[in-house]
PDB file of N, CA and C in Angstrom:
ATOM      1  N   GLY A   1     127.014  84.655  98.408  1.00  0.00           N
ATOM      2  CA  GLY A   1     128.089  84.052  97.703  1.00  0.00           C
ATOM      3  C   GLY A   1     129.036  85.101  97.174  1.00  0.00           C
ATOM      4  N   ALA A   2     130.223  84.693  96.877  1.00  0.00           N
ATOM      5  CA  ALA A   2     131.222  85.610  96.353  1.00  0.00           C
ATOM      6  C   ALA A   2     131.949  84.964  95.182  1.00  0.00           C
ATOM      7  N   LEU A   3     131.603  85.383  93.999  1.00  0.00           N
ATOM      8  CA  LEU A   3     132.279  84.883  92.798  1.00  0.00           C
ATOM      9  C   LEU A   3     133.550  85.687  92.585  1.00  0.00           C
ATOM     10  N   SER A   4     134.567  85.039  92.050  1.00  0.00           N
ATOM     11  CA  SER A   4     135.801  85.769  91.764  1.00  0.00           C
ATOM     12  C   SER A   4     136.259  85.434  90.350  1.00  0.00           C
ATOM     13  N   GLY A   5     137.008  86.358  89.802  1.00  0.00           N
ATOM     14  CA  GLY A   5     137.541  86.159  88.466  1.00  0.00           C
ATOM     15  C   GLY A   5     137.779  87.496  87.801  1.00  0.00           C
ATOM     16  N   PRO A   6     138.449  87.465  86.658  1.00  0.00           N
ATOM     17  CA  PRO A   6     138.746  88.700  85.942  1.00  0.00           C
ATOM     18  C   PRO A   6     137.476  89.410  85.453  1.00  0.00           C
ATOM     19  N   ALA A   7     137.612  90.700  85.205  1.00  0.00           N
ATOM     20  CA  ALA A   7     136.497  91.491  84.684  1.00  0.00           C
ATOM     21  C   ALA A   7     136.056  90.948  83.329  1.00  0.00           C
ATOM     22  N   GLY A   8     134.759  90.980  83.085  1.00  0.00           N
ATOM     23  CA  GLY A   8     134.235  90.604  81.781  1.00  0.00           C
ATOM     24  C   GLY A   8     134.103  89.116  81.531  1.00  0.00           C
ATOM     25  N   THR A   9     134.146  88.299  82.589  1.00  0.00           N
ATOM     26  CA  THR A   9     134.077  86.846  82.391  1.00  0.00           C
ATOM     27  C   THR A   9     132.687  86.267  82.666  1.00  0.00           C
ATOM     28  N   GLY A  10     131.707  87.121  82.992  1.00  0.00           N
ATOM     29  CA  GLY A  10     130.335  86.646  83.132  1.00  0.00           C
ATOM     30  C   GLY A  10     129.873  86.343  84.546  1.00  0.00           C
ATOM     31  N   LYS A  11     130.568  86.848  85.552  1.00  0.00           N
ATOM     32  CA  LYS A  11     130.170  86.581  86.942  1.00  0.00           C
ATOM     33  C   LYS A  11     128.776  87.137  87.237  1.00  0.00           C
ATOM     34  N   THR A  12     128.532  88.362  86.861  1.00  0.00           N
ATOM     35  CA  THR A  12     127.229  88.987  87.119  1.00  0.00           C
ATOM     36  C   THR A  12     126.136  88.285  86.321  1.00  0.00           C
ATOM     37  N   GLU A  13     126.379  88.027  85.057  1.00  0.00           N
ATOM     38  CA  GLU A  13     125.369  87.370  84.220  1.00  0.00           C
ATOM     39  C   GLU A  13     125.061  85.958  84.709  1.00  0.00           C
ATOM     40  N   THR A  14     126.074  85.240  85.149  1.00  0.00           N
ATOM     41  CA  THR A  14     125.869  83.891  85.689  1.00  0.00           C
ATOM     42  C   THR A  14     124.982  83.938  86.926  1.00  0.00           C
ATOM     43  N   THR A  15     125.249  84.901  87.798  1.00  0.00           N
ATOM     44  CA  THR A  15     124.460  85.048  89.016  1.00  0.00           C
ATOM     45  C   THR A  15     123.023  85.431  88.680  1.00  0.00           C
ATOM     46  N   LYS A  16     122.854  86.343  87.728  1.00  0.00           N
ATOM     47  CA  LYS A  16     121.497  86.716  87.294  1.00  0.00           C
ATOM     48  C   LYS A  16     120.759  85.514  86.732  1.00  0.00           C
ATOM     49  N   ASP A  17     121.415  84.732  85.910  1.00  0.00           N
ATOM     50  CA  ASP A  17     120.796  83.541  85.323  1.00  0.00           C
ATOM     51  C   ASP A  17     120.385  82.539  86.395  1.00  0.00           C
ATOM     52  N   LEU A  18     121.205  82.379  87.427  1.00  0.00           N
ATOM     53  CA  LEU A  18     120.864  81.480  88.530  1.00  0.00           C
ATOM     54  C   LEU A  18     119.594  81.952  89.233  1.00  0.00           C
ATOM     55  N   GLY A  19     119.515  83.232  89.524  1.00  0.00           N
ATOM     56  CA  GLY A  19     118.326  83.782  90.159  1.00  0.00           C
ATOM     57  C   GLY A  19     117.078  83.574  89.323  1.00  0.00           C
ATOM     58  N   HIS A  20     117.182  83.857  88.047  1.00  0.00           N
ATOM     59  CA  HIS A  20     116.025  83.682  87.160  1.00  0.00           C
ATOM     60  C   HIS A  20     115.632  82.213  87.041  1.00  0.00           C
ATOM     61  N   ALA A  21     116.628  81.323  86.975  1.00  0.00           N
ATOM     62  CA  ALA A  21     116.340  79.889  86.880  1.00  0.00           C
ATOM     63  C   ALA A  21     115.643  79.381  88.148  1.00  0.00           C
ATOM     64  N   CYS A  22     115.941  80.003  89.284  1.00  0.00           N
ATOM     65  CA  CYS A  22     115.303  79.617  90.552  1.00  0.00           C
ATOM     66  C   CYS A  22     113.980  80.341  90.766  1.00  0.00           C
ATOM     67  N   GLY A  23     113.611  81.223  89.855  1.00  0.00           N
ATOM     68  CA  GLY A  23     112.342  81.944  89.971  1.00  0.00           C
ATOM     69  C   GLY A  23     112.327  82.996  91.056  1.00  0.00           C
ATOM     70  N   VAL A  24     113.473  83.620  91.287  1.00  0.00           N
ATOM     71  CA  VAL A  24     113.603  84.610  92.352  1.00  0.00           C
ATOM     72  C   VAL A  24     113.791  85.997  91.745  1.00  0.00           C
ATOM     73  N   MET A  25     113.171  87.012  92.380  1.00  0.00           N
ATOM     74  CA  MET A  25     113.430  88.389  91.953  1.00  0.00           C
ATOM     75  C   MET A  25     114.922  88.656  92.126  1.00  0.00           C
ATOM     76  N   PHE A  26     115.521  89.279  91.136  1.00  0.00           N
ATOM     77  CA  PHE A  26     116.963  89.499  91.165  1.00  0.00           C
ATOM     78  C   PHE A  26     117.276  90.923  90.735  1.00  0.00           C
ATOM     79  N   TYR A  27     118.126  91.577  91.511  1.00  0.00           N
ATOM     80  CA  TYR A  27     118.513  92.952  91.215  1.00  0.00           C
ATOM     81  C   TYR A  27     120.029  93.055  91.173  1.00  0.00           C
ATOM     82  N   VAL A  28     120.530  93.949  90.351  1.00  0.00           N
ATOM     83  CA  VAL A  28     121.960  94.235  90.301  1.00  0.00           C
ATOM     84  C   VAL A  28     122.150  95.679  90.760  1.00  0.00           C
ATOM     85  N   PHE A  29     123.003  95.858  91.758  1.00  0.00           N
ATOM     86  CA  PHE A  29     123.336  97.187  92.259  1.00  0.00           C
ATOM     87  C   PHE A  29     124.804  97.437  91.962  1.00  0.00           C
ATOM     88  N   ASN A  30     125.081  98.510  91.267  1.00  0.00           N
ATOM     89  CA  ASN A  30     126.457  98.883  90.964  1.00  0.00           C
ATOM     90  C   ASN A  30     126.979  99.752  92.103  1.00  0.00           C
ATOM     91  N   CYS A  31     127.873  99.202  92.892  1.00  0.00           N
ATOM     92  CA  CYS A  31     128.402  99.892  94.064  1.00  0.00           C
ATOM     93  C   CYS A  31     129.493 100.879  93.656  1.00  0.00           C
ATOM     94  N   SER A  32     129.715 101.867  94.515  1.00  0.00           N
ATOM     95  CA  SER A  32     130.781 102.834  94.281  1.00  0.00           C
ATOM     96  C   SER A  32     131.279 103.344  95.624  1.00  0.00           C
ATOM     97  N   ASP A  33     132.314 104.154  95.584  1.00  0.00           N
ATOM     98  CA  ASP A  33     132.838 104.736  96.821  1.00  0.00           C
ATOM     99  C   ASP A  33     131.897 105.801  97.388  1.00  0.00           C
ATOM    100  N   GLN A  34     130.861 106.148  96.650  1.00  0.00           N
ATOM    101  CA  GLN A  34     129.864 107.113  97.119  1.00  0.00           C
ATOM    102  C   GLN A  34     128.748 106.464  97.934  1.00  0.00           C
ATOM    103  N   MET A  35     128.694 105.138  97.954  1.00  0.00           N
ATOM    104  CA  MET A  35     127.652 104.424  98.665  1.00  0.00           C
ATOM    105  C   MET A  35     127.880 104.558 100.172  1.00  0.00           C
ATOM    106  N   ASP A  36     126.811 104.869 100.910  1.00  0.00           N
ATOM    107  CA  ASP A  36     126.932 104.996 102.359  1.00  0.00           C
ATOM    108  C   ASP A  36     126.196 103.856 103.063  1.00  0.00           C
ATOM    109  N   SER A  37     126.397 103.748 104.370  1.00  0.00           N
ATOM    110  CA  SER A  37     125.815 102.632 105.117  1.00  0.00           C
ATOM    111  C   SER A  37     124.296 102.707 105.162  1.00  0.00           C
ATOM    112  N   ARG A  38     123.736 103.898 105.113  1.00  0.00           N
ATOM    113  CA  ARG A  38     122.284 104.025 105.107  1.00  0.00           C
ATOM    114  C   ARG A  38     121.687 103.452 103.816  1.00  0.00           C
ATOM    115  N   GLY A  39     122.288 103.803 102.690  1.00  0.00           N
ATOM    116  CA  GLY A  39     121.826 103.274 101.405  1.00  0.00           C
ATOM    117  C   GLY A  39     121.990 101.770 101.311  1.00  0.00           C
ATOM    118  N   MET A  40     123.133 101.272 101.777  1.00  0.00           N
ATOM    119  CA  MET A  40     123.362  99.825 101.778  1.00  0.00           C
ATOM    120  C   MET A  40     122.355  99.138 102.691  1.00  0.00           C
ATOM    121  N   GLY A  41     122.046  99.773 103.825  1.00  0.00           N
ATOM    122  CA  GLY A  41     121.054  99.220 104.748  1.00  0.00           C
ATOM    123  C   GLY A  41     119.682  99.112 104.111  1.00  0.00           C
ATOM    124  N   PHE A  42     119.289 100.122 103.344  1.00  0.00           N
ATOM    125  CA  PHE A  42     117.996 100.076 102.641  1.00  0.00           C
ATOM    126  C   PHE A  42     117.952  98.911 101.658  1.00  0.00           C
ATOM    127  N   ILE A  43     119.057  98.689 100.956  1.00  0.00           N
ATOM    128  CA  ILE A  43     119.115  97.583 100.000  1.00  0.00           C
ATOM    129  C   ILE A  43     118.954  96.245 100.723  1.00  0.00           C
ATOM    130  N   LEU A  44     119.756  96.020 101.763  1.00  0.00           N
ATOM    131  CA  LEU A  44     119.710  94.753 102.484  1.00  0.00           C
ATOM    132  C   LEU A  44     118.363  94.521 103.163  1.00  0.00           C
ATOM    133  N   LYS A  45     117.824  95.560 103.746  1.00  0.00           N
ATOM    134  CA  LYS A  45     116.517  95.467 104.407  1.00  0.00           C
ATOM    135  C   LYS A  45     115.430  95.097 103.396  1.00  0.00           C
ATOM    136  N   GLY A  46     115.448  95.727 102.238  1.00  0.00           N
ATOM    137  CA  GLY A  46     114.464  95.426 101.205  1.00  0.00           C
ATOM    138  C   GLY A  46     114.574  93.999 100.704  1.00  0.00           C
ATOM    139  N   LEU A  47     115.804  93.530 100.498  1.00  0.00           N
ATOM    140  CA  LEU A  47     116.010  92.150 100.063  1.00  0.00           C
ATOM    141  C   LEU A  47     115.440  91.174 101.080  1.00  0.00           C
ATOM    142  N   ALA A  48     115.713  91.426 102.349  1.00  0.00           N
ATOM    143  CA  ALA A  48     115.251  90.535 103.414  1.00  0.00           C
ATOM    144  C   ALA A  48     113.728  90.517 103.516  1.00  0.00           C
ATOM    145  N   MET A  49     113.113  91.660 103.318  1.00  0.00           N
ATOM    146  CA  MET A  49     111.659  91.754 103.471  1.00  0.00           C
ATOM    147  C   MET A  49     110.892  91.074 102.345  1.00  0.00           C
ATOM    148  N   VAL A  50     111.438  91.106 101.132  1.00  0.00           N
ATOM    149  CA  VAL A  50     110.707  90.532  99.987  1.00  0.00           C
ATOM    150  C   VAL A  50     111.274  89.201  99.515  1.00  0.00           C
ATOM    151  N   GLY A  51     112.429  88.790 100.034  1.00  0.00           N
ATOM    152  CA  GLY A  51     113.016  87.528  99.632  1.00  0.00           C
ATOM    153  C   GLY A  51     113.680  87.572  98.269  1.00  0.00           C
ATOM    154  N   ALA A  52     114.206  88.732  97.911  1.00  0.00           N
ATOM    155  CA  ALA A  52     114.878  88.879  96.614  1.00  0.00           C
ATOM    156  C   ALA A  52     116.369  88.591  96.752  1.00  0.00           C
ATOM    157  N   TRP A  53     117.005  88.373  95.627  1.00  0.00           N
ATOM    158  CA  TRP A  53     118.452  88.212  95.563  1.00  0.00           C
ATOM    159  C   TRP A  53     119.037  89.446  94.903  1.00  0.00           C
ATOM    160  N   ALA A  54     120.288  89.724  95.226  1.00  0.00           N
ATOM    161  CA  ALA A  54     120.962  90.862  94.603  1.00  0.00           C
ATOM    162  C   ALA A  54     122.418  90.543  94.345  1.00  0.00           C
ATOM    163  N   CYS A  55     122.917  91.132  93.282  1.00  0.00           N
ATOM    164  CA  CYS A  55     124.345  91.125  92.993  1.00  0.00           C
ATOM    165  C   CYS A  55     124.843  92.527  93.313  1.00  0.00           C
ATOM    166  N   LEU A  56     125.765  92.624  94.251  1.00  0.00           N
ATOM    167  CA  LEU A  56     126.359  93.911  94.603  1.00  0.00           C
ATOM    168  C   LEU A  56     127.650  94.026  93.796  1.00  0.00           C
ATOM    169  N   ASP A  57     127.480  94.497  92.571  1.00  0.00           N
ATOM    170  CA  ASP A  57     128.583  94.566  91.611  1.00  0.00           C
ATOM    171  C   ASP A  57     129.565  95.660  92.019  1.00  0.00           C
ATOM    172  N   GLU A  58     130.839  95.419  91.793  1.00  0.00           N
ATOM    173  CA  GLU A  58     131.919  96.356  92.153  1.00  0.00           C
ATOM    174  C   GLU A  58     131.925  96.652  93.654  1.00  0.00           C
ATOM    175  N   PHE A  59     131.613  95.633  94.446  1.00  0.00           N
ATOM    176  CA  PHE A  59     131.546  95.757  95.905  1.00  0.00           C
ATOM    177  C   PHE A  59     132.880  96.207  96.488  1.00  0.00           C
ATOM    178  N   ASN A  60     133.972  95.880  95.806  1.00  0.00           N
ATOM    179  CA  ASN A  60     135.302  96.252  96.275  1.00  0.00           C
ATOM    180  C   ASN A  60     135.520  97.762  96.312  1.00  0.00           C
ATOM    181  N   ARG A  61     134.655  98.519  95.668  1.00  0.00           N
ATOM    182  CA  ARG A  61     134.803  99.986  95.642  1.00  0.00           C
ATOM    183  C   ARG A  61     134.190 100.671  96.863  1.00  0.00           C
ATOM    184  N   VAL A  62     133.391  99.939  97.635  1.00  0.00           N
ATOM    185  CA  VAL A  62     132.704 100.511  98.795  1.00  0.00           C
ATOM    186  C   VAL A  62     133.713 100.768  99.913  1.00  0.00           C
ATOM    187  N   ASP A  63     133.556 101.893 100.602  1.00  0.00           N
ATOM    188  CA  ASP A  63     134.431 102.279 101.701  1.00  0.00           C
ATOM    189  C   ASP A  63     134.406 101.214 102.808  1.00  0.00           C
ATOM    190  N   MET A  64     135.543 100.990 103.459  1.00  0.00           N
ATOM    191  CA  MET A  64     135.659  99.953 104.492  1.00  0.00           C
ATOM    192  C   MET A  64     134.703 100.166 105.663  1.00  0.00           C
ATOM    193  N   ALA A  65     134.464 101.403 106.054  1.00  0.00           N
ATOM    194  CA  ALA A  65     133.539 101.671 107.158  1.00  0.00           C
ATOM    195  C   ALA A  65     132.120 101.254 106.783  1.00  0.00           C
ATOM    196  N   VAL A  66     131.740 101.486 105.535  1.00  0.00           N
ATOM    197  CA  VAL A  66     130.415 101.082 105.051  1.00  0.00           C
ATOM    198  C   VAL A  66     130.333  99.563 104.979  1.00  0.00           C
ATOM    199  N   LEU A  67     131.397  98.913 104.529  1.00  0.00           N
ATOM    200  CA  LEU A  67     131.429  97.455 104.473  1.00  0.00           C
ATOM    201  C   LEU A  67     131.248  96.844 105.853  1.00  0.00           C
ATOM    202  N   SER A  68     131.875  97.423 106.848  1.00  0.00           N
ATOM    203  CA  SER A  68     131.761  96.912 108.209  1.00  0.00           C
ATOM    204  C   SER A  68     130.316  96.938 108.686  1.00  0.00           C
ATOM    205  N   VAL A  69     129.639  98.045 108.460  1.00  0.00           N
ATOM    206  CA  VAL A  69     128.228  98.167 108.844  1.00  0.00           C
ATOM    207  C   VAL A  69     127.369  97.198 108.035  1.00  0.00           C
ATOM    208  N   ALA A  70     127.635  97.108 106.730  1.00  0.00           N
ATOM    209  CA  ALA A  70     126.839  96.235 105.860  1.00  0.00           C
ATOM    210  C   ALA A  70     126.964  94.774 106.272  1.00  0.00           C
ATOM    211  N   PHE A  71     128.175  94.327 106.586  1.00  0.00           N
ATOM    212  CA  PHE A  71     128.347  92.930 106.995  1.00  0.00           C
ATOM    213  C   PHE A  71     127.684  92.656 108.336  1.00  0.00           C
ATOM    214  N   SER A  72     127.689  93.631 109.220  1.00  0.00           N
ATOM    215  CA  SER A  72     126.988  93.484 110.496  1.00  0.00           C
ATOM    216  C   SER A  72     125.479  93.354 110.261  1.00  0.00           C
ATOM    217  N   GLN A  73     124.946  94.176 109.366  1.00  0.00           N
ATOM    218  CA  GLN A  73     123.524  94.115 109.031  1.00  0.00           C
ATOM    219  C   GLN A  73     123.176  92.783 108.370  1.00  0.00           C
ATOM    220  N   LEU A  74     124.006  92.364 107.440  1.00  0.00           N
ATOM    221  CA  LEU A  74     123.770  91.101 106.748  1.00  0.00           C
ATOM    222  C   LEU A  74     123.837  89.928 107.722  1.00  0.00           C
ATOM    223  N   LYS A  75     124.750  89.982 108.678  1.00  0.00           N
ATOM    224  CA  LYS A  75     124.869  88.921 109.679  1.00  0.00           C
ATOM    225  C   LYS A  75     123.597  88.818 110.517  1.00  0.00           C
ATOM    226  N   SER A  76     123.008  89.951 110.891  1.00  0.00           N
ATOM    227  CA  SER A  76     121.785  89.892 111.694  1.00  0.00           C
ATOM    228  C   SER A  76     120.640  89.256 110.905  1.00  0.00           C
ATOM    229  N   ILE A  77     120.575  89.521 109.606  1.00  0.00           N
ATOM    230  CA  ILE A  77     119.550  88.901 108.752  1.00  0.00           C
ATOM    231  C   ILE A  77     119.799  87.396 108.633  1.00  0.00           C
ATOM    232  N   LEU A  78     121.032  87.021 108.315  1.00  0.00           N
ATOM    233  CA  LEU A  78     121.358  85.605 108.130  1.00  0.00           C
ATOM    234  C   LEU A  78     121.196  84.804 109.415  1.00  0.00           C
ATOM    235  N   ASP A  79     121.574  85.383 110.546  1.00  0.00           N
ATOM    236  CA  ASP A  79     121.395  84.695 111.834  1.00  0.00           C
ATOM    237  C   ASP A  79     119.922  84.423 112.104  1.00  0.00           C
ATOM    238  N   ALA A  80     119.074  85.397 111.846  1.00  0.00           N
ATOM    239  CA  ALA A  80     117.633  85.218 112.062  1.00  0.00           C
ATOM    240  C   ALA A  80     117.063  84.149 111.131  1.00  0.00           C
ATOM    241  N   LEU A  81     117.494  84.153 109.874  1.00  0.00           N
ATOM    242  CA  LEU A  81     117.025  83.137 108.924  1.00  0.00           C
ATOM    243  C   LEU A  81     117.476  81.737 109.341  1.00  0.00           C
ATOM    244  N   ARG A  82     118.727  81.619 109.785  1.00  0.00           N
ATOM    245  CA  ARG A  82     119.242  80.309 110.224  1.00  0.00           C
ATOM    246  C   ARG A  82     118.467  79.771 111.416  1.00  0.00           C
ATOM    247  N   LEU A  83     118.012  80.668 112.287  1.00  0.00           N
ATOM    248  CA  LEU A  83     117.261  80.266 113.476  1.00  0.00           C
ATOM    249  C   LEU A  83     115.774  80.087 113.186  1.00  0.00           C
ATOM    250  N   GLY A  84     115.367  80.305 111.927  1.00  0.00           N
ATOM    251  CA  GLY A  84     113.971  80.121 111.538  1.00  0.00           C
ATOM    252  C   GLY A  84     113.028  81.215 112.021  1.00  0.00           C
ATOM    253  N   LYS A  85     113.579  82.375 112.327  1.00  0.00           N
ATOM    254  CA  LYS A  85     112.751  83.482 112.820  1.00  0.00           C
ATOM    255  C   LYS A  85     112.022  84.169 111.666  1.00  0.00           C
ATOM    256  N   ASP A  86     110.894  84.780 112.008  1.00  0.00           N
ATOM    257  CA  ASP A  86     110.114  85.523 111.018  1.00  0.00           C
ATOM    258  C   ASP A  86     110.500  86.996 110.970  1.00  0.00           C
ATOM    259  N   LYS A  87     111.276  87.440 111.963  1.00  0.00           N
ATOM    260  CA  LYS A  87     111.682  88.841 112.043  1.00  0.00           C
ATOM    261  C   LYS A  87     113.117  88.912 112.531  1.00  0.00           C
ATOM    262  N   CYS A  88     113.745  90.046 112.259  1.00  0.00           N
ATOM    263  CA  CYS A  88     115.072  90.289 112.821  1.00  0.00           C
ATOM    264  C   CYS A  88     115.158  91.751 113.241  1.00  0.00           C
ATOM    265  N   VAL A  89     116.092  92.028 114.125  1.00  0.00           N
ATOM    266  CA  VAL A  89     116.327  93.412 114.538  1.00  0.00           C
ATOM    267  C   VAL A  89     117.370  93.990 113.594  1.00  0.00           C
ATOM    268  N   PHE A  90     116.992  95.063 112.941  1.00  0.00           N
ATOM    269  CA  PHE A  90     117.821  95.679 111.910  1.00  0.00           C
ATOM    270  C   PHE A  90     117.874  97.172 112.183  1.00  0.00           C
ATOM    271  N   ASP A  91     119.047  97.655 112.541  1.00  0.00           N
ATOM    272  CA  ASP A  91     119.224  99.077 112.888  1.00  0.00           C
ATOM    273  C   ASP A  91     118.238  99.523 113.957  1.00  0.00           C
ATOM    274  N   GLY A  92     118.005  98.661 114.933  1.00  0.00           N
ATOM    275  CA  GLY A  92     117.128  99.012 116.048  1.00  0.00           C
ATOM    276  C   GLY A  92     115.650  98.836 115.789  1.00  0.00           C
ATOM    277  N   HIS A  93     115.278  98.365 114.613  1.00  0.00           N
ATOM    278  CA  HIS A  93     113.871  98.157 114.273  1.00  0.00           C
ATOM    279  C   HIS A  93     113.636  96.693 113.939  1.00  0.00           C
ATOM    280  N   GLU A  94     112.445  96.214 114.282  1.00  0.00           N
ATOM    281  CA  GLU A  94     112.089  94.846 113.938  1.00  0.00           C
ATOM    282  C   GLU A  94     111.616  94.804 112.489  1.00  0.00           C
ATOM    283  N   VAL A  95     112.216  93.917 111.703  1.00  0.00           N
ATOM    284  CA  VAL A  95     111.930  93.819 110.275  1.00  0.00           C
ATOM    285  C   VAL A  95     111.403  92.427 109.962  1.00  0.00           C
ATOM    286  N   PRO A  96     110.250  92.334 109.263  1.00  0.00           N
ATOM    287  CA  PRO A  96     109.758  91.010 108.872  1.00  0.00           C
ATOM    288  C   PRO A  96     110.640  90.404 107.786  1.00  0.00           C
ATOM    289  N   LEU A  97     110.843  89.097 107.863  1.00  0.00           N
ATOM    290  CA  LEU A  97     111.681  88.401 106.888  1.00  0.00           C
ATOM    291  C   LEU A  97     110.831  87.525 105.983  1.00  0.00           C
ATOM    292  N   ALA A  98     111.134  87.557 104.703  1.00  0.00           N
ATOM    293  CA  ALA A  98     110.480  86.657 103.755  1.00  0.00           C
ATOM    294  C   ALA A  98     111.034  85.255 103.981  1.00  0.00           C
ATOM    295  N   ARG A  99     110.172  84.262 104.006  1.00  0.00           N
ATOM    296  CA  ARG A  99     110.613  82.883 104.226  1.00  0.00           C
ATOM    297  C   ARG A  99     110.706  82.090 102.927  1.00  0.00           C
ATOM    298  N   GLU A 100     109.901  82.390 101.946  1.00  0.00           N
ATOM    299  CA  GLU A 100     109.921  81.666 100.668  1.00  0.00           C
ATOM    300  C   GLU A 100     109.801  82.663  99.550  1.00  0.00           C
ATOM    301  N   PRO A 101     110.765  82.955  98.799  1.00  0.00           N
ATOM    302  CA  PRO A 101     112.145  82.524  98.958  1.00  0.00           C
ATOM    303  C   PRO A 101     112.860  83.398  99.972  1.00  0.00           C
ATOM    304  N   GLU A 102     113.980  82.917 100.449  1.00  0.00           N
ATOM    305  CA  GLU A 102     114.805  83.712 101.339  1.00  0.00           C
ATOM    306  C   GLU A 102     115.702  84.608 100.503  1.00  0.00           C
ATOM    307  N   CYS A 103     116.147  85.702 101.119  1.00  0.00           N
ATOM    308  CA  CYS A 103     116.985  86.654 100.393  1.00  0.00           C
ATOM    309  C   CYS A 103     118.381  86.098 100.156  1.00  0.00           C
ATOM    310  N   GLY A 104     119.067  86.687  99.218  1.00  0.00           N
ATOM    311  CA  GLY A 104     120.440  86.302  98.920  1.00  0.00           C
ATOM    312  C   GLY A 104     121.216  87.500  98.420  1.00  0.00           C
ATOM    313  N   ALA A 105     122.497  87.542  98.751  1.00  0.00           N
ATOM    314  CA  ALA A 105     123.349  88.626  98.275  1.00  0.00           C
ATOM    315  C   ALA A 105     124.634  88.018  97.720  1.00  0.00           C
ATOM    316  N   PHE A 106     125.011  88.465  96.539  1.00  0.00           N
ATOM    317  CA  PHE A 106     126.211  87.986  95.876  1.00  0.00           C
ATOM    318  C   PHE A 106     127.120  89.165  95.634  1.00  0.00           C
ATOM    319  N   ILE A 107     128.394  89.004  95.964  1.00  0.00           N
ATOM    320  CA  ILE A 107     129.351  90.102  95.769  1.00  0.00           C
ATOM    321  C   ILE A 107     130.413  89.680  94.775  1.00  0.00           C
TER     322      ILE A 107
END
């Protein structure tokens, strides 16, 4: 999901509260222009494997090349989940996917 609105209006806290209300592990990652595709890949892979949710706060600060790779990685996870698969190919490796709960990413 992608919440929008001015800074300081509670987007991150609302998302955290939703995760906690659903009983899902929830993490907040503060993104920056220093984030690389390898680090983003580790985050997405971990979320998919354990079925956690994450808020990628300040996602707009991430470099466009890293965003391109991250969205490609996220698409491979989401496609596998939509097809009901237990695994997906992620950066050339087969990764097990958590089925209950499924992972989620909020930007």
